[in-house]
């Protein structure tokens, strides 16, 4: 059973370009979470999605960032008009049930975004 | 303020020595508690978790953690550290009836031969 898959593993963008990060959850998992890890810091929650629904986006920056988890295909985290401060590792996690029901999140290997 | 605190930013131990990594939380109710490990350039691997019941939890790689309600702590321990344990360790919580992990700032463990 494959774990959480993320691609690309490394992404380099110039300021002003768009970044698209993909996440395929573990088989059987319908809950997806995105976290951001800035250099030398812990992970910060960004957004929680179920299929076709955004459940909690309280950690998402108000502008330029969006996320989706369509009925078919991976979850996408999209960053428009990237700036240097967006350089970070972005981790996706998935779970079979809601975390609040005492389930566990499993993390992907992350996408390391570098903005030049 | 509500938070997860890992007081030790960096710890260095000799291989074979015992290890304790501290984690405290400041929330009114007992959250669900987790320890994750992150090797350089890698994702996070779950070491162990506490939801309820026995307050001493056994995890993978010989790690254990003890939940102490009176101290709002969930410290991670290992009796004998191996060089391969060198990594960053994160304590995290999920508050009851929420659906996101709140992480501490991490403790970087260095192991000397």
Short mmCIF file of C-alpha atoms in Angstrom, two decimals, chain A residues 9 33 35 37 40-45 48 55-56 58 91 98-110 112, chain B residues 32 34 36 38-46 49 51 90 94-106 108:
data_model
loop_
_atom_site.label_atom_id
_atom_site.label_comp_id
_atom_site.label_asym_id
_atom_site.label_seq_id
_atom_site.Cartn_x
_atom_site.Cartn_y
_atom_site.Cartn_z
CA UNK A 9 9.75 16.80 -4.68
CA UNK A 33 -4.25 18.31 4.99
CA UNK A 35 1.15 22.12 6.10
CA UNK A 37 7.41 24.36 7.08
CA UNK A 40 14.22 26.27 10.89
CA UNK A 41 10.58 26.21 11.99
CA UNK A 42 7.91 23.66 12.79
CA UNK A 43 5.00 22.80 10.56
CA UNK A 44 2.05 25.14 10.35
CA UNK A 45 -1.42 24.00 9.31
CA UNK A 48 -8.00 20.67 5.44
CA UNK A 55 -13.39 22.03 5.44
CA UNK A 56 -10.94 24.36 7.20
CA UNK A 58 -7.94 28.96 8.58
CA UNK A 91 3.79 18.76 3.31
CA UNK A 98 -11.40 13.05 10.75
CA UNK A 99 -8.53 13.78 13.14
CA UNK A 100 -11.00 14.87 15.77
CA UNK A 101 -12.28 11.30 15.86
CA UNK A 102 -8.92 10.06 17.10
CA UNK A 103 -7.42 9.10 13.78
CA UNK A 104 -3.81 9.51 12.61
CA UNK A 105 -2.32 11.60 9.84
CA UNK A 106 0.30 10.12 7.56
CA UNK A 107 2.66 12.52 5.85
CA UNK A 108 4.13 12.63 2.38
CA UNK A 109 7.79 13.41 1.66
CA UNK A 110 7.06 17.06 0.96
CA UNK A 112 10.50 21.90 -1.39
CA UNK B 32 -4.66 13.97 21.38
CA UNK B 34 1.70 12.73 18.92
CA UNK B 36 6.83 12.65 14.84
CA UNK B 38 11.85 14.08 10.55
CA UNK B 39 15.17 13.11 9.02
CA UNK B 40 16.97 15.77 6.95
CA UNK B 41 15.17 16.45 3.69
CA UNK B 42 12.47 13.91 4.49
CA UNK B 43 8.85 13.87 5.51
CA UNK B 44 7.49 13.13 8.95
CA UNK B 45 7.20 9.67 10.40
CA UNK B 46 4.86 8.92 13.28
CA UNK B 49 0.44 8.67 19.75
CA UNK B 51 -5.54 9.23 22.65
CA UNK B 90 8.24 17.20 16.70
CA UNK B 94 -4.98 17.69 18.00
CA UNK B 95 -7.54 19.51 20.07
CA UNK B 96 -10.74 17.63 20.74
CA UNK B 97 -13.24 17.98 17.90
CA UNK B 98 -10.81 19.79 15.61
CA UNK B 99 -9.06 18.36 12.62
CA UNK B 100 -5.60 19.84 12.45
CA UNK B 101 -2.26 19.10 14.03
CA UNK B 102 -0.60 21.86 16.02
CA UNK B 103 3.14 21.36 16.13
CA UNK B 104 5.84 22.39 18.53
CA UNK B 105 8.93 24.05 17.12
CA UNK B 106 10.93 20.84 17.22
CA UNK B 108 17.08 18.68 16.87
#
